mmCIF file of C-alpha atoms and ligand atoms in Angstrom:
data_model
loop_
_atom_site.group_PDB
_atom_site.id
_atom_site.type_symbol
_atom_site.label_atom_id
_atom_site.label_comp_id
_atom_site.label_asym_id
_atom_site.label_seq_id
_atom_site.Cartn_x
_atom_site.Cartn_y
_atom_site.Cartn_z
ATOM 1 C CA MET O 1 22.588 -29.494 2.089
ATOM 2 C CA ALA O 2 22.520 -27.912 5.558
ATOM 3 C CA GLY O 3 24.119 -24.751 4.206
ATOM 4 C CA SER O 4 21.543 -24.514 1.452
ATOM 5 C CA TYR O 5 18.699 -24.066 3.953
ATOM 6 C CA VAL O 6 20.452 -21.113 5.557
ATOM 7 C CA ARG O 7 20.696 -19.581 2.075
ATOM 8 C CA GLU O 8 17.150 -20.636 1.233
ATOM 9 C CA ALA O 9 15.823 -18.830 4.317
ATOM 10 C CA ARG O 10 17.414 -15.647 2.995
ATOM 11 C CA LEU O 11 16.106 -16.192 -0.543
ATOM 12 C CA ARG O 12 12.582 -16.800 0.713
ATOM 13 C CA GLY O 13 12.743 -13.686 2.884
ATOM 14 C CA LEU O 14 11.984 -15.642 6.046
ATOM 15 C CA GLY O 15 14.070 -13.351 8.216
ATOM 16 C CA ARG O 16 17.279 -13.794 10.138
ATOM 17 C CA ARG O 17 17.867 -16.680 12.535
ATOM 18 C CA ARG O 18 17.663 -14.359 15.505
ATOM 19 C CA GLU O 19 14.274 -13.077 14.361
ATOM 20 C CA ARG O 20 12.817 -16.508 13.643
ATOM 21 C CA ILE O 21 13.978 -18.252 16.817
ATOM 22 C CA ALA O 22 11.373 -16.718 19.173
ATOM 23 C CA PRO O 23 8.348 -17.710 17.048
ATOM 24 C CA ILE O 24 9.916 -21.137 16.431
ATOM 25 C CA ILE O 25 10.245 -21.758 20.179
ATOM 26 C CA ASP O 26 6.778 -20.353 20.952
ATOM 27 C CA ARG O 27 5.049 -22.466 18.337
ATOM 28 C CA LEU O 28 6.880 -25.641 19.300
ATOM 29 C CA ALA O 29 6.217 -25.052 23.005
ATOM 30 C CA ASN O 30 2.560 -24.630 22.216
ATOM 31 C CA GLU O 31 2.448 -27.713 20.026
ATOM 32 C CA HIS O 32 4.495 -29.987 22.285
ATOM 33 C CA ALA O 33 3.643 -28.798 25.779
ATOM 34 C CA ASP O 34 4.486 -32.298 27.025
ATOM 35 C CA ALA O 35 8.002 -32.360 25.536
ATOM 36 C CA ALA O 36 10.357 -33.664 28.204
ATOM 37 C CA ILE O 37 12.962 -36.320 28.748
ATOM 38 C CA ALA O 38 11.410 -39.769 28.357
ATOM 39 C CA LEU O 39 13.844 -41.557 30.692
ATOM 40 C CA ARG O 40 12.505 -42.388 34.162
ATOM 41 C CA PHE O 41 14.671 -41.596 37.184
ATOM 42 C CA ARG O 42 14.270 -40.438 40.781
ATOM 43 C CA SER O 43 17.719 -39.098 41.615
ATOM 44 C CA ASP O 44 20.809 -37.494 40.076
ATOM 45 C CA LEU O 45 22.563 -40.862 40.058
ATOM 46 C CA GLU O 46 19.641 -42.606 38.364
ATOM 47 C CA LEU O 47 19.552 -39.840 35.754
ATOM 48 C CA LEU O 48 23.248 -40.235 35.000
ATOM 49 C CA VAL O 49 23.038 -44.035 34.695
ATOM 50 C CA SER O 50 19.884 -43.831 32.545
ATOM 51 C CA VAL O 51 21.495 -41.426 30.116
ATOM 52 C CA MET O 52 24.612 -43.598 29.909
ATOM 53 C CA LEU O 53 22.450 -46.637 29.176
ATOM 54 C CA SER O 54 20.449 -44.795 26.513
ATOM 55 C CA ALA O 55 23.362 -44.703 24.049
ATOM 56 C CA GLN O 56 22.489 -46.671 20.900
ATOM 57 C CA THR O 57 19.082 -47.746 22.179
ATOM 58 C CA THR O 58 15.634 -46.326 22.860
ATOM 59 C CA ASP O 59 14.482 -44.652 26.064
ATOM 60 C CA VAL O 60 11.671 -47.216 26.252
ATOM 61 C CA ASN O 61 14.245 -49.985 26.309
ATOM 62 C CA VAL O 62 16.179 -48.274 29.097
ATOM 63 C CA ASN O 63 13.009 -47.701 31.124
ATOM 64 C CA ARG O 64 12.290 -51.434 30.996
ATOM 65 C CA VAL O 65 15.597 -52.250 32.666
ATOM 66 C CA THR O 66 16.086 -49.437 35.163
ATOM 67 C CA PRO O 67 13.381 -50.070 37.812
ATOM 68 C CA ALA O 68 15.008 -53.369 38.881
ATOM 69 C CA LEU O 69 18.505 -51.981 38.280
ATOM 70 C CA PHE O 70 18.012 -48.961 40.515
ATOM 71 C CA GLU O 71 16.449 -51.131 43.208
ATOM 72 C CA LYS O 72 19.534 -53.352 43.202
ATOM 73 C CA TYR O 73 22.153 -50.573 42.864
ATOM 74 C CA PRO O 74 21.039 -47.549 44.899
ATOM 75 C CA SER O 75 24.534 -46.053 45.380
ATOM 76 C CA PRO O 76 27.771 -45.743 43.363
ATOM 77 C CA GLN O 77 29.404 -48.302 45.685
ATOM 78 C CA ASP O 78 26.753 -50.896 44.811
ATOM 79 C CA TYR O 79 27.794 -50.912 41.145
ATOM 80 C CA LEU O 80 31.328 -51.831 42.222
ATOM 81 C CA ALA O 81 30.305 -54.397 44.851
ATOM 82 C CA VAL O 82 29.338 -57.043 42.285
ATOM 83 C CA PRO O 83 31.477 -58.681 39.582
ATOM 84 C CA ALA O 84 31.390 -56.829 36.241
ATOM 85 C CA GLU O 85 29.705 -59.861 34.648
ATOM 86 C CA GLU O 86 26.739 -59.488 36.978
ATOM 87 C CA LEU O 87 26.188 -55.855 35.988
ATOM 88 C CA GLU O 88 26.631 -56.853 32.344
ATOM 89 C CA ARG O 89 23.776 -59.333 32.745
ATOM 90 C CA ASP O 90 21.598 -56.729 34.473
ATOM 91 C CA ILE O 91 21.934 -54.185 31.664
ATOM 92 C CA TYR O 92 22.186 -56.698 28.800
ATOM 93 C CA PRO O 93 18.865 -55.687 27.089
ATOM 94 C CA THR O 94 20.140 -52.132 26.513
ATOM 95 C CA GLY O 95 22.876 -53.378 24.157
ATOM 96 C CA PHE O 96 26.631 -52.713 24.140
ATOM 97 C CA PHE O 97 26.495 -54.133 27.659
ATOM 98 C CA ARG O 98 30.250 -54.737 28.078
ATOM 99 C CA GLN O 99 31.159 -51.220 27.004
ATOM 100 C CA LYS O 100 28.398 -49.693 29.124
ATOM 101 C CA THR O 101 29.349 -51.768 32.185
ATOM 102 C CA LYS O 102 32.941 -50.588 31.887
ATOM 103 C CA ALA O 103 31.822 -46.959 31.552
ATOM 104 C CA ILE O 104 29.339 -47.155 34.434
ATOM 105 C CA ARG O 105 31.821 -48.818 36.810
ATOM 106 C CA GLY O 106 34.547 -46.332 35.849
ATOM 107 C CA THR O 107 32.158 -43.457 36.398
ATOM 108 C CA MET O 108 31.046 -44.814 39.796
ATOM 109 C CA ARG O 109 34.685 -45.096 40.860
ATOM 110 C CA ALA O 110 35.325 -41.491 39.753
ATOM 111 C CA LEU O 111 32.214 -40.240 41.572
ATOM 112 C CA ILE O 112 33.413 -41.877 44.788
ATOM 113 C CA GLU O 113 37.047 -40.824 44.487
ATOM 114 C CA GLU O 114 36.660 -37.319 43.095
ATOM 115 C CA PHE O 115 33.152 -36.047 43.784
ATOM 116 C CA ASP O 116 32.210 -37.423 47.238
ATOM 117 C CA GLY O 117 29.820 -39.869 45.607
ATOM 118 C CA GLN O 118 27.745 -37.010 44.116
ATOM 119 C CA VAL O 119 26.933 -36.293 40.471
ATOM 120 C CA PRO O 120 28.705 -33.028 39.575
ATOM 121 C CA ARG O 121 26.778 -30.143 37.964
ATOM 122 C CA ARG O 122 29.545 -28.582 35.902
ATOM 123 C CA LEU O 123 29.866 -29.726 32.312
ATOM 124 C CA ASP O 124 33.662 -29.620 32.628
ATOM 125 C CA ASP O 125 33.463 -32.092 35.528
ATOM 126 C CA LEU O 126 30.846 -34.331 33.922
ATOM 127 C CA VAL O 127 32.919 -34.868 30.780
ATOM 128 C CA THR O 128 35.827 -36.164 32.895
ATOM 129 C CA LEU O 129 33.726 -39.191 33.902
ATOM 130 C CA PRO O 130 34.612 -42.349 31.943
ATOM 131 C CA GLY O 131 32.226 -42.920 29.052
ATOM 132 C CA VAL O 132 30.484 -39.571 29.545
ATOM 133 C CA ALA O 133 30.701 -37.628 26.290
ATOM 134 C CA ARG O 134 29.557 -34.053 25.781
ATOM 135 C CA LYS O 135 26.026 -35.031 24.755
ATOM 136 C CA THR O 136 25.492 -37.165 27.870
ATOM 137 C CA ALA O 137 26.975 -34.420 30.047
ATOM 138 C CA ASN O 138 24.695 -31.824 28.446
ATOM 139 C CA VAL O 139 21.599 -33.961 29.039
ATOM 140 C CA VAL O 140 22.512 -34.552 32.694
ATOM 141 C CA ALA O 141 23.406 -30.914 33.429
ATOM 142 C CA SER O 142 20.225 -29.680 31.716
ATOM 143 C CA GLU O 143 17.962 -32.089 33.581
ATOM 144 C CA LEU O 144 19.606 -31.058 36.851
ATOM 145 C CA GLY O 145 18.654 -27.450 36.066
ATOM 146 C CA HIS O 146 22.170 -26.331 35.127
ATOM 147 C CA ALA O 147 22.142 -26.270 31.321
ATOM 148 C CA GLN O 148 25.560 -25.148 30.084
ATOM 149 C CA GLY O 149 25.095 -26.172 26.486
ATOM 150 C CA ILE O 150 22.449 -27.480 24.095
ATOM 151 C CA VAL O 151 21.967 -31.203 23.520
ATOM 152 C CA VAL O 152 22.457 -32.130 19.857
ATOM 153 C CA ASP O 153 21.149 -35.563 18.902
ATOM 154 C CA THR O 154 20.061 -36.809 15.502
ATOM 155 C CA HIS O 155 16.692 -34.972 15.621
ATOM 156 C CA VAL O 156 18.213 -31.694 16.847
ATOM 157 C CA ARG O 157 20.823 -31.920 14.126
ATOM 158 C CA ARG O 158 18.295 -32.582 11.344
ATOM 159 C CA LEU O 159 15.809 -29.919 12.440
ATOM 160 C CA SER O 160 18.479 -27.281 13.081
ATOM 161 C CA GLN O 161 19.645 -27.791 9.523
ATOM 162 C CA ARG O 162 16.176 -27.862 7.967
ATOM 163 C CA LEU O 163 15.131 -24.747 9.854
ATOM 164 C CA GLY O 164 18.250 -22.974 8.593
ATOM 165 C CA LEU O 165 19.615 -22.482 12.122
ATOM 166 C CA SER O 166 22.930 -24.121 11.283
ATOM 167 C CA ARG O 167 24.868 -24.876 8.113
ATOM 168 C CA ASN O 168 27.122 -27.364 9.920
ATOM 169 C CA GLU O 169 27.226 -31.171 10.100
ATOM 170 C CA ASP O 170 29.384 -31.569 13.178
ATOM 171 C CA PRO O 171 27.297 -31.688 16.417
ATOM 172 C CA VAL O 172 29.752 -29.501 18.329
ATOM 173 C CA LYS O 173 29.548 -26.802 15.653
ATOM 174 C CA ILE O 174 25.746 -27.104 15.491
ATOM 175 C CA GLU O 175 25.607 -26.655 19.262
ATOM 176 C CA ARG O 176 27.755 -23.539 18.977
ATOM 177 C CA ASP O 177 25.428 -22.129 16.271
ATOM 178 C CA LEU O 178 22.373 -22.817 18.425
ATOM 179 C CA GLN O 179 23.961 -21.234 21.487
ATOM 180 C CA ARG O 180 24.313 -18.022 19.493
ATOM 181 C CA VAL O 181 20.602 -17.737 18.710
ATOM 182 C CA VAL O 182 18.644 -19.675 21.355
ATOM 183 C CA PRO O 183 18.099 -17.618 24.530
ATOM 184 C CA ARG O 184 19.990 -19.158 27.442
ATOM 185 C CA ALA O 185 16.788 -19.645 29.429
ATOM 186 C CA ASP O 186 15.639 -22.043 26.698
ATOM 187 C CA TRP O 187 18.792 -24.147 26.391
ATOM 188 C CA ALA O 188 17.314 -27.036 28.391
ATOM 189 C CA ARG O 189 13.894 -27.243 26.740
ATOM 190 C CA PHE O 190 14.874 -26.363 23.157
ATOM 191 C CA PRO O 191 16.310 -29.826 22.324
ATOM 192 C CA HIS O 192 13.234 -31.533 23.775
ATOM 193 C CA LEU O 193 11.023 -29.399 21.526
ATOM 194 C CA LEU O 194 13.040 -30.294 18.431
ATOM 195 C CA ILE O 195 13.235 -33.976 19.385
ATOM 196 C CA TRP O 196 9.482 -34.257 19.858
ATOM 197 C CA HIS O 197 8.769 -32.289 16.699
ATOM 198 C CA GLY O 198 11.215 -34.515 14.846
ATOM 199 C CA ARG O 199 9.510 -37.652 16.096
ATOM 200 C CA ARG O 200 5.942 -36.472 15.574
ATOM 201 C CA VAL O 201 6.060 -34.251 12.493
ATOM 202 C CA CYS O 202 9.446 -33.610 10.888
ATOM 203 C CA ASP O 203 10.372 -37.192 10.123
ATOM 204 C CA ALA O 204 13.812 -37.793 8.593
ATOM 205 C CA ARG O 205 12.444 -39.315 5.396
ATOM 206 C CA ARG O 206 8.893 -38.014 5.252
ATOM 207 C CA PRO O 207 8.434 -34.639 6.924
ATOM 208 C CA ARG O 208 4.739 -33.780 7.256
ATOM 209 C CA CYS O 209 5.091 -30.118 6.220
ATOM 210 C CA GLU O 210 1.338 -29.840 5.637
ATOM 211 C CA ASP O 211 0.739 -30.461 9.367
ATOM 212 C CA CYS O 212 3.692 -28.438 10.661
ATOM 213 C CA VAL O 213 3.295 -25.336 12.843
ATOM 214 C CA LEU O 214 6.681 -24.110 11.602
ATOM 215 C CA GLU O 215 5.837 -24.353 7.915
ATOM 216 C CA GLU O 216 5.830 -20.632 7.161
ATOM 217 C CA LEU O 217 9.110 -20.156 9.063
ATOM 218 C CA CYS O 218 10.906 -23.114 7.504
ATOM 219 C CA PRO O 219 13.205 -22.870 4.464
ATOM 220 C CA ALA O 220 13.002 -26.648 3.984
ATOM 221 C CA SER O 221 9.205 -26.713 3.674
ATOM 222 C CA ARG O 222 8.106 -28.887 0.800
ATOM 223 C CA LEU O 223 4.940 -26.861 0.269
ATOM 224 C CA ARG O 224 6.618 -23.980 -1.527
HETATM 225 S S1 SF4 W 1 7.987 -27.377 7.400
HETATM 226 FE FE1 SF4 W 1 8.525 -29.500 6.910
HETATM 227 S S2 SF4 W 1 10.751 -29.570 6.869
HETATM 228 FE FE2 SF4 W 1 10.166 -27.678 7.932
HETATM 229 S S3 SF4 W 1 10.141 -28.228 10.110
HETATM 230 FE FE3 SF4 W 1 8.084 -28.499 9.332
HETATM 231 S S4 SF4 W 1 7.957 -30.670 8.739
HETATM 232 FE FE4 SF4 W 1 10.133 -30.130 8.947
#
């Protein structure tokens, strides 16, 4: 299906990906001027922990837990100073609490032992942290102002396909396709724009094409 939208864009004479990307970004930026990460954090460490906790749950859910969590665990050492069961209880509402506790404690140990207790900026370093996959690393690096890739979540994947920007299903391949057309200066904000557009307008099951600022640029539009 994803491939068909790339073909459809050509059939409808919508222009090449490289030509459509600038107006797509401009229109989305105009429409979703408030698009930004929804997680709340005050430091690099809080950002990293928030993103790790956000796997398989909502940002709202994470934001409910983190104020007390960050008060109790201000440094990497603090996460290791309590028994694992205590941290499990503290993050329980975010789900997968055993797995996340293991990942967070492993990551804190690695930060202390290999990065002087600091959150690294390089994607290659971030992905060496236990439980930190490419998507998490991309989110952290981007929010720290060092985007080295493009975050691909479920919304980014769906919209990239519908907009005919990628014919792939695999997130790593979609990211590679996006990196070829999205200007590097926009790598950090582009996923936020797609995520917010996906939540507000381009719903997975019921896209509201009639209210969409991208309608005339979109090969998946249901209006034509
Ligand atoms: S025109 Fe429809 S399918 Fe295309 S991006 Fe907009 S809402 Fe989604």
